[in-house]
mmCIF file of C-alpha atoms (C1' of nucleotides) in Angstrom:
data_model
loop_
_atom_site.group_PDB
_atom_site.id
_atom_site.type_symbol
_atom_site.label_atom_id
_atom_site.label_comp_id
_atom_site.label_asym_id
_atom_site.label_seq_id
_atom_site.Cartn_x
_atom_site.Cartn_y
_atom_site.Cartn_z
ATOM 1 C CA MET A 1 -30.565 88.221 -139.087
ATOM 2 C CA ILE A 2 -28.122 90.918 -138.038
ATOM 3 C CA ILE A 3 -26.270 90.318 -134.774
ATOM 4 C CA PRO A 4 -27.446 92.911 -132.221
ATOM 5 C CA ARG A 5 -25.139 95.111 -130.165
ATOM 6 C CA GLU A 6 -25.897 93.190 -126.954
ATOM 7 C CA PHE A 7 -23.965 90.258 -128.391
ATOM 8 C CA PHE A 8 -20.777 92.344 -128.254
ATOM 9 C CA GLU A 9 -21.456 93.932 -124.874
ATOM 10 C CA ARG A 10 -20.303 90.797 -123.061
ATOM 11 C CA ASP A 11 -16.985 89.448 -121.851
ATOM 12 C CA THR A 12 -14.562 89.832 -124.779
ATOM 13 C CA LEU A 13 -13.177 86.289 -124.546
ATOM 14 C CA THR A 14 -16.735 84.965 -124.798
ATOM 15 C CA VAL A 15 -17.484 87.230 -127.744
ATOM 16 C CA ALA A 16 -14.301 86.145 -129.543
ATOM 17 C CA ARG A 17 -15.142 82.471 -129.113
ATOM 18 C CA GLU A 18 -18.822 82.790 -129.942
ATOM 19 C CA LEU A 19 -18.200 84.818 -133.076
ATOM 20 C CA LEU A 20 -16.950 81.608 -134.718
ATOM 21 C CA GLY A 21 -19.445 80.273 -137.243
ATOM 22 C CA HIS A 22 -21.170 83.596 -137.802
ATOM 23 C CA MET A 23 -20.978 85.666 -140.949
ATOM 24 C CA ILE A 24 -19.357 88.900 -142.086
ATOM 25 C CA VAL A 25 -21.227 90.716 -144.844
ATOM 26 C CA ARG A 26 -19.569 93.382 -146.997
ATOM 27 C CA ARG A 27 -21.526 95.461 -149.494
ATOM 28 C CA THR A 28 -20.026 97.813 -152.060
ATOM 29 C CA ASN A 29 -21.328 99.250 -155.302
ATOM 30 C CA ARG A 30 -19.743 96.261 -157.033
ATOM 31 C CA GLY A 31 -21.856 93.766 -155.095
ATOM 32 C CA GLU A 32 -21.912 91.696 -151.941
ATOM 33 C CA ALA A 33 -19.295 89.373 -150.492
ATOM 34 C CA ARG A 34 -19.599 87.305 -147.354
ATOM 35 C CA GLY A 35 -17.677 84.781 -145.297
ATOM 36 C CA ILE A 36 -17.942 82.666 -142.159
ATOM 37 C CA ILE A 37 -15.667 83.633 -139.277
ATOM 38 C CA VAL A 38 -13.310 80.706 -138.569
ATOM 39 C CA GLU A 39 -10.555 82.406 -136.544
ATOM 40 C CA THR A 40 -10.484 85.285 -134.029
ATOM 41 C CA GLU A 41 -8.263 86.805 -131.347
ATOM 42 C CA ALA A 42 -9.219 88.763 -128.225
ATOM 43 C CA TYR A 43 -7.314 91.909 -127.173
ATOM 44 C CA LEU A 44 -8.078 92.881 -123.613
ATOM 45 C CA GLY A 45 -7.137 96.539 -123.456
ATOM 46 C CA GLU A 46 -5.402 97.889 -120.404
ATOM 47 C CA LYS A 47 -4.681 94.473 -118.920
ATOM 48 C CA ASP A 48 -3.118 93.084 -122.121
ATOM 49 C CA ASP A 49 0.377 94.238 -123.099
ATOM 50 C CA ALA A 50 -0.246 93.065 -126.677
ATOM 51 C CA ALA A 51 -3.245 95.379 -127.103
ATOM 52 C CA HIS A 52 -3.047 98.717 -128.879
ATOM 53 C CA SER A 53 -4.994 100.243 -126.008
ATOM 54 C CA TYR A 54 -2.614 98.852 -123.367
ATOM 55 C CA LYS A 55 -1.208 102.305 -122.676
ATOM 56 C CA GLY A 56 -4.529 104.074 -122.729
ATOM 57 C CA LYS A 57 -6.137 106.533 -125.080
ATOM 58 C CA SER A 58 -4.664 107.746 -128.343
ATOM 59 C CA GLU A 59 -6.078 108.936 -131.633
ATOM 60 C CA ARG A 60 -5.740 105.532 -133.275
ATOM 61 C CA VAL A 61 -7.715 103.605 -130.642
ATOM 62 C CA ARG A 62 -10.402 106.270 -130.151
ATOM 63 C CA VAL A 63 -13.241 104.023 -131.324
ATOM 64 C CA GLN A 64 -12.319 101.359 -128.762
ATOM 65 C CA TYR A 65 -13.533 103.701 -126.034
ATOM 66 C CA GLY A 66 -16.981 103.998 -127.558
ATOM 67 C CA PRO A 67 -19.838 101.469 -127.839
ATOM 68 C CA ALA A 68 -19.390 97.782 -128.679
ATOM 69 C CA GLY A 69 -20.095 96.423 -132.145
ATOM 70 C CA MET A 70 -18.098 99.062 -134.056
ATOM 71 C CA ALA A 71 -15.272 98.537 -136.560
ATOM 72 C CA TYR A 72 -11.731 99.168 -135.284
ATOM 73 C CA ILE A 73 -9.498 99.110 -138.345
ATOM 74 C CA TYR A 74 -5.788 99.837 -138.410
ATOM 75 C CA LEU A 75 -2.926 99.808 -140.891
ATOM 76 C CA ILE A 76 -0.260 97.194 -140.227
ATOM 77 C CA TYR A 77 3.290 97.193 -141.623
ATOM 78 C CA GLY A 78 2.428 100.144 -143.816
ATOM 79 C CA MET A 79 0.449 98.070 -146.277
ATOM 80 C CA TYR A 80 -2.317 95.903 -144.860
ATOM 81 C CA ASN A 81 -5.461 96.655 -142.910
ATOM 82 C CA CYS A 82 -6.812 94.569 -140.040
ATOM 83 C CA LEU A 83 -10.453 94.411 -138.949
ATOM 84 C CA ASN A 84 -11.509 94.287 -135.301
ATOM 85 C CA ILE A 85 -14.885 94.620 -133.597
ATOM 86 C CA THR A 86 -15.156 96.569 -130.371
ATOM 87 C CA SER A 87 -16.538 94.532 -127.487
ATOM 88 C CA GLY A 88 -17.250 94.571 -123.782
ATOM 89 C CA PRO A 89 -19.153 97.307 -121.938
ATOM 90 C CA SER A 90 -19.149 100.777 -123.522
ATOM 91 C CA GLY A 91 -15.902 102.607 -122.785
ATOM 92 C CA VAL A 92 -13.881 99.459 -122.116
ATOM 93 C CA PRO A 93 -11.195 99.379 -124.844
ATOM 94 C CA GLU A 94 -11.353 95.704 -125.816
ATOM 95 C CA VAL A 95 -11.683 94.232 -129.299
ATOM 96 C CA VAL A 96 -11.909 91.013 -131.267
ATOM 97 C CA LEU A 97 -9.544 90.712 -134.231
ATOM 98 C CA ILE A 98 -11.031 88.839 -137.183
ATOM 99 C CA ARG A 99 -8.217 86.625 -138.476
ATOM 100 C CA ALA A 100 -9.788 84.355 -141.103
ATOM 101 C CA LEU A 101 -12.973 83.698 -143.049
ATOM 102 C CA GLU A 102 -14.389 80.861 -145.066
ATOM 103 C CA PRO A 103 -15.562 82.566 -148.274
ATOM 104 C CA ILE A 104 -19.275 82.028 -148.941
ATOM 105 C CA SER A 105 -20.323 84.468 -151.641
ATOM 106 C CA GLY A 106 -18.772 87.123 -153.839
ATOM 107 C CA LEU A 107 -15.899 84.769 -154.639
ATOM 108 C CA GLU A 108 -15.182 86.362 -157.999
ATOM 109 C CA LEU A 109 -14.928 89.776 -156.387
ATOM 110 C CA MET A 110 -12.592 88.384 -153.741
ATOM 111 C CA LYS A 111 -10.382 86.659 -156.307
ATOM 112 C CA GLU A 112 -10.021 89.857 -158.257
ATOM 113 C CA ARG A 113 -9.208 91.967 -155.206
ATOM 114 C CA ARG A 114 -6.743 89.417 -153.880
ATOM 115 C CA ARG A 115 -5.230 88.769 -157.293
ATOM 116 C CA THR A 116 -5.375 85.012 -156.838
ATOM 117 C CA ASP A 117 -7.741 82.165 -157.656
ATOM 118 C CA ARG A 118 -6.706 80.037 -154.679
ATOM 119 C CA VAL A 119 -9.928 79.918 -152.657
ATOM 120 C CA LEU A 120 -8.213 78.517 -149.562
ATOM 121 C CA GLN A 121 -6.034 81.596 -149.357
ATOM 122 C CA LEU A 122 -8.519 84.336 -150.144
ATOM 123 C CA CYS A 123 -9.304 85.161 -146.508
ATOM 124 C CA SER A 124 -6.853 83.050 -144.461
ATOM 125 C CA GLY A 125 -5.278 85.938 -142.555
ATOM 126 C CA PRO A 126 -6.275 89.347 -141.173
ATOM 127 C CA GLY A 127 -4.636 91.306 -143.992
ATOM 128 C CA LYS A 128 -5.911 88.966 -146.663
ATOM 129 C CA LEU A 129 -9.561 89.145 -145.624
ATOM 130 C CA CYS A 130 -9.519 92.933 -145.541
ATOM 131 C CA MET A 131 -8.143 92.944 -149.067
ATOM 132 C CA ALA A 132 -10.695 90.353 -150.237
ATOM 133 C CA LEU A 133 -13.582 92.361 -148.785
ATOM 134 C CA ASP A 134 -12.146 95.769 -149.698
ATOM 135 C CA ILE A 135 -12.126 96.847 -146.074
ATOM 136 C CA GLY A 136 -10.142 100.035 -145.667
ATOM 137 C CA ARG A 137 -9.791 102.696 -143.033
ATOM 138 C CA ASP A 138 -12.727 104.590 -144.489
ATOM 139 C CA LEU A 139 -14.748 102.054 -142.486
ATOM 140 C CA TYR A 140 -13.043 102.998 -139.211
ATOM 141 C CA GLY A 141 -15.777 103.402 -136.608
ATOM 142 C CA ALA A 142 -18.520 101.916 -138.807
ATOM 143 C CA ASP A 143 -21.468 100.426 -136.906
ATOM 144 C CA MET A 144 -21.396 96.698 -137.571
ATOM 145 C CA CYS A 145 -24.742 96.050 -135.888
ATOM 146 C CA SER A 146 -26.933 97.658 -138.518
ATOM 147 C CA ASP A 147 -27.574 97.205 -142.211
ATOM 148 C CA GLY A 148 -24.881 99.022 -144.145
ATOM 149 C CA PRO A 149 -21.551 98.503 -145.915
ATOM 150 C CA LEU A 150 -20.252 96.128 -143.234
ATOM 151 C CA PHE A 151 -22.209 94.066 -140.703
ATOM 152 C CA LEU A 152 -22.588 90.632 -139.086
ATOM 153 C CA GLU A 153 -25.252 87.994 -139.465
ATOM 154 C CA PHE A 154 -26.004 84.984 -137.313
ATOM 155 C CA GLY A 155 -24.763 81.738 -138.852
ATOM 156 C CA GLN A 156 -24.287 78.200 -137.626
ATOM 157 C CA PRO A 157 -22.258 77.841 -134.384
ATOM 158 C CA PRO A 158 -19.547 75.177 -134.816
ATOM 159 C CA ALA A 159 -19.689 71.850 -132.953
ATOM 160 C CA GLU A 160 -16.269 72.562 -131.460
ATOM 161 C CA THR A 161 -13.962 75.511 -130.856
ATOM 162 C CA ALA A 162 -10.268 75.548 -129.962
ATOM 163 C CA ALA A 163 -8.070 78.037 -128.083
ATOM 164 C CA SER A 164 -4.391 78.711 -128.804
ATOM 165 C CA LYS A 165 -1.685 81.359 -128.477
ATOM 166 C CA ARG A 166 -2.085 84.579 -130.394
ATOM 167 C CA ILE A 167 0.029 85.235 -133.486
ATOM 168 C CA GLY A 168 2.799 87.797 -133.861
ATOM 169 C CA ILE A 169 2.857 89.328 -130.383
ATOM 170 C CA ASP A 170 6.151 88.024 -128.985
ATOM 171 C CA TYR A 171 6.982 91.604 -128.024
ATOM 172 C CA ALA A 172 4.392 91.322 -125.200
ATOM 173 C CA PRO A 173 6.018 89.322 -122.373
ATOM 174 C CA LEU A 174 3.033 89.474 -120.012
ATOM 175 C CA CYS A 175 0.360 88.033 -122.258
ATOM 176 C CA CYS A 176 2.074 86.297 -125.206
ATOM 177 C CA GLU A 177 1.326 82.893 -123.691
ATOM 178 C CA LYS A 178 -2.391 83.484 -123.172
ATOM 179 C CA LEU A 179 -4.742 81.258 -125.137
ATOM 180 C CA TRP A 180 -6.757 84.118 -126.574
ATOM 181 C CA ARG A 181 -6.879 82.921 -130.162
ATOM 182 C CA PHE A 182 -9.944 80.940 -131.191
ATOM 183 C CA THR A 183 -10.460 78.716 -134.205
ATOM 184 C CA ILE A 184 -12.868 76.185 -135.645
ATOM 185 C CA PRO A 185 -10.573 73.158 -135.384
ATOM 186 C CA GLY A 186 -9.941 71.387 -138.655
ATOM 187 C CA ASN A 187 -11.394 74.149 -140.784
ATOM 188 C CA PRO A 188 -9.099 74.494 -143.823
ATOM 189 C CA TYR A 189 -9.591 78.257 -144.077
ATOM 190 C CA VAL A 190 -7.846 79.013 -140.768
ATOM 191 C CA SER A 191 -4.609 81.003 -141.235
ATOM 192 C CA ALA A 192 -1.397 79.002 -141.594
ATOM 193 C CA PRO A 193 0.145 78.920 -138.082
ATOM 194 C CA GLN A 194 -2.413 76.509 -136.662
ATOM 195 C CA ARG A 195 -3.391 74.411 -139.658
ATOM 196 C CA ARG A 196 -0.367 72.177 -139.100
ATOM 197 C CA THR A 197 -1.155 68.875 -137.498
ATOM 198 C CA GLY A 198 -3.405 66.330 -139.087
ATOM 199 C CA GLN A 199 -4.438 68.708 -141.831
ATOM 200 C CA ARG A 200 -3.949 67.654 -145.397
ATOM 201 C CA ARG A 201 -4.420 69.694 -148.508
ATOM 202 C CA PRO A 202 -7.111 68.529 -150.910
ATOM 203 C CA ASP A 203 -5.791 66.054 -153.465
ATOM 204 C CA PRO A 204 -3.818 67.744 -156.270
ATOM 205 C CA GLU A 205 -6.267 66.883 -159.041
ATOM 206 C CA LEU A 206 -9.214 68.471 -157.268
ATOM 207 C CA ARG A 207 -6.931 71.354 -156.424
ATOM 208 C CA THR A 208 -6.134 72.312 -159.996
ATOM 209 C CA LYS A 209 -9.747 71.756 -160.969
ATOM 210 C CA GLN A 210 -11.318 73.917 -158.270
ATOM 211 C CA ASN A 211 -8.466 76.286 -157.448
ATOM 212 C CA LEU A 212 -8.155 75.088 -153.877
ATOM 213 C "C1'" DA B 1 8.488 72.062 -144.747
ATOM 214 C "C1'" DT B 2 11.002 76.004 -142.732
ATOM 215 C "C1'" DG B 3 13.241 80.486 -143.005
ATOM 216 C "C1'" DC B 4 14.319 85.054 -144.242
ATOM 217 C "C1'" DA B 5 14.175 89.604 -146.697
ATOM 218 C "C1'" DG B 6 11.564 93.200 -148.586
ATOM 219 C "C1'" DA B 7 7.656 96.092 -149.222
ATOM 220 C "C1'" DT B 8 5.849 100.607 -146.977
ATOM 221 C "C1'" DC B 9 3.654 104.272 -143.835
ATOM 222 C "C1'" DG B 10 0.717 105.854 -139.836
ATOM 223 C "C1'" DT B 11 1.354 106.245 -135.050
ATOM 224 C "C1'" DC B 12 3.701 107.140 -130.993
ATOM 225 C "C1'" DT B 13 8.244 108.448 -128.351
ATOM 226 C "C1'" DG C 1 13.302 108.079 -135.836
ATOM 227 C "C1'" DA C 2 11.662 103.364 -134.797
ATOM 228 C "C1'" DC C 3 8.475 99.921 -135.143
ATOM 229 C "C1'" DG C 4 4.890 96.849 -136.087
ATOM 230 C "C1'" DA C 5 -1.833 92.113 -134.120
ATOM 231 C "C1'" DT C 6 1.273 90.864 -142.283
ATOM 232 C "C1'" DC C 7 1.999 88.724 -146.761
ATOM 233 C "C1'" DT C 8 4.672 87.132 -150.563
ATOM 234 C "C1'" DG C 9 8.337 85.202 -153.084
ATOM 235 C "C1'" DC C 10 12.586 83.046 -153.108
ATOM 236 C "C1'" DA C 11 16.184 80.288 -150.894
ATOM 237 C "C1'" DT C 12 17.478 76.150 -148.674
ATOM 238 C "C1'" DC C 13 17.123 71.568 -146.648
#
DNA sequence: ATGCAGATCGTCT
DNA sequence: GACGATCTGCATC
């Protein structure tokens, strides 16, 4: 079942947290690939100095000022794309950055596009998951609440969620300490910076066998 | 396990 | 003209 627009028309921090456990579906002429969202970050527009829309309107953030549930995609460091979903009331420039997925189907497609067989690292970062799902800026502004090349489906909400500091925004003194990053704690597909404590890699034998 | 350099280009000043 | 909401490989401890 596709997640309806109303889901995204709520408080962005709530949307970011509640997106955990649900599914991203990507369809291309080569087939379908999907993954469970295990890590997100909220960007709160004009009250968040880390947000692209902090200083108001520009061509790049145009879609953030439209309806919720649309794809906001941007190029980072000249070589990777990052996928966000617009959220909050229409016209409020807030988004949820999708930071990591647990791959569920289309693994062969993902491996090829990522040029690696390591399943744990296929989608464990915002740039990686866009590469794995072949998400490019041609999908800028795509409606993610209807059947099409890119949409969301309800999955299984996790038993627990965790909040932590956002990654890579030390240039934003006002908000860099905010706990606006959300993860499914203990999930091995979360991007590196928070896997740390208590986490252990699968045993080496299983790893070579299953490419983990 | 931690750290750093390099790749590379659209967007905004 | 400067700078990233990143990733990878290589160096070092």
